Amino acid sequence: MYRVSIVVLFLITFLRATASTHDQDTSSINPSIIAEEVRNEFMRSWTAYKKYAWGHDGLKPLSKSYYDWYSTSFFMTAVDALDTMILMGFEEEADSTRDYIAKHLSFDKDVYVKNFEFTIRLLGGLLSSFQLTNDQRLLALAKDLGDRLLPAFASPTGMPYVYVNLKTGAVRDSISNPAEIGTLLLEFGTLSMLTGDSKYYNIAKYALLQLYAARSEIDLVGERIDITTGKWTKTDSHISGAIDSYYEYLLKCRILFEDQDCGIMWETSLLAIDRYLADDTPTGRWYGRADMNTGKRTVTTFGALDAFFPAVLVLAGDIKSAVELEESCLKMWNAHGIEPEVFDYSTMKVVSPPYYLNPEIIESAYYLHRATRDDRFLKMGEIFFESLKQYCRTDEAFAELKSVITKEKSDRMESYFMAETLKYLYLLFAPPETLDFNAVIFNTEAHPIQRTW
Ligand code: DMJ
């Protein structure tokens, strides 16, 4: 009798303890209610964009007006948001937006544009929406844009110039970075697969190979490189903005195109990242900065953009490191109730205070939830969504923050907020059949690409 009670007592205590972190925390979460709320927030922001910024690149949510990147608009928010709208099931709105884009978007403009941003936002957006709708007009626009961007690669090294003129093919600005050189193959490669013309794949792949060839002896890349000479002008190495998605695309291009060169480049790079940038500290696992030639630690900073890496680690199959890093990201978020652009993980202090409505930490929670089915990532998603509503929500849309410390807002809502932040948040809570996670590769702007070839 005594023995039985001890066993029962032990069992009750054990069950309570194991329930404490997961079940109790998530007991209040109803995924379908949150998914619907995210969907409503998307439509609220989209309505504000239509009301104040229709036909322009983006919404200024405080002054209730618009901004364009250049002297003319390329409907950045509309193209970026279209596949989110489709996935959320806003059918009529998506049809009319698609029709508007097909009829009015023109790349025949005498304007210098950023090759990287036009590739990930517009080329990526057009390609994914084409795959979701089979509207040939979108593929024609994507091909036209791809053709107009190609002159950017006509440099002595094959790595692209930063800006290219869409009408004349003239180029400018030769100091670039790994992200802007190495985050192009997914889109250009897909364009090749969908049009049957291999030139897009080959040109973007050559640029990627040239960038990889410029790595240091210890297999790290720096932050700035002169694409006319291949010489590094800044040797700071990290996984943050200006480098980040170069690594992401090495792995994703291996998976999407079964490109073994990309696989080798990814494996080699990951070893160097693990050896020189990963940092296991009393505050958790982080990835800091080091000099690309010596591997010597420079600073212990991490930021909102770096939070894409758990998602990449999930794709690479390293769930353990992905979970550890996402837990660290959550600490960065919780320090001020929302994440800063840059954070020092040894002092746990903010280094650069803005929050630009970035998606990466949510993207990683989504990948981790798909990979583990662990409800703690839903709980994280709920925290992120609550903070967004508390600090960034305006009467009609959402606004960036000048500072996560003061929570002062700034007058901008970037197109990726509707392409990425709200999409990943929605997909995290929506039923898995909304999008088959294993059948797509997201480009770095969250545009899902299907391997239809
Ligand atoms: C997006 O434009 C892309 O995700 C890019 O790779 C870097 N980050 C922004 C959003 O934070």
PDB file of C-alpha atoms and ligand atoms in Angstrom, residues 116-117 120-121 244-245 305 358-360 416 420 444-445, ligand 1:
ATOM      1  CA  PHE A 116      19.066  42.501 -55.039  1.00  0.00           C
ATOM      2  CA  GLU A 117      15.858  44.101 -53.766  1.00  0.00           C
ATOM      3  CA  ILE A 120      13.938  39.084 -53.939  1.00  0.00           C
ATOM      4  CA  ARG A 121      10.783  41.218 -53.733  1.00  0.00           C
ATOM      5  CA  ASP A 244      22.815  36.557 -44.050  1.00  0.00           C
ATOM      6  CA  SER A 245      20.869  35.299 -47.055  1.00  0.00           C
ATOM      7  CA  LEU A 305      18.090  39.989 -39.067  1.00  0.00           C
ATOM      8  CA  ASN A 358      11.189  42.302 -39.425  1.00  0.00           C
ATOM      9  CA  PRO A 359       9.939  38.738 -39.931  1.00  0.00           C
ATOM     10  CA  GLU A 360      12.969  36.532 -39.246  1.00  0.00           C
ATOM     11  CA  TYR A 416       8.096  42.680 -46.471  1.00  0.00           C
ATOM     12  CA  GLU A 420       6.870  37.906 -44.770  1.00  0.00           C
ATOM     13  CA  THR A 444      14.355  35.198 -48.667  1.00  0.00           C
ATOM     14  CA  GLU A 445      11.277  37.424 -49.022  1.00  0.00           C
TER      15      GLU A 445
HETATM   16  C1  DMJ B   1      13.756  41.132 -46.186  1.00  0.00           C
HETATM   17  O1  DMJ B   1      13.719  42.038 -47.223  1.00  0.00           O
HETATM   18  C2  DMJ B   1      14.468  39.900 -46.602  1.00  0.00           C
HETATM   19  O2  DMJ B   1      14.135  38.893 -45.707  1.00  0.00           O
HETATM   20  C3  DMJ B   1      15.960  40.074 -46.643  1.00  0.00           C
HETATM   21  O3  DMJ B   1      16.640  38.851 -46.866  1.00  0.00           O
HETATM   22  C4  DMJ B   1      16.511  40.708 -45.399  1.00  0.00           C
HETATM   23  N1  DMJ B   1      15.522  41.109 -44.502  1.00  0.00           N
HETATM   24  C5  DMJ B   1      14.341  41.762 -44.949  1.00  0.00           C
HETATM   25  C6  DMJ B   1      13.338  41.792 -43.843  1.00  0.00           C
HETATM   26  O4  DMJ B   1      13.891  41.901 -42.577  1.00  0.00           O
END
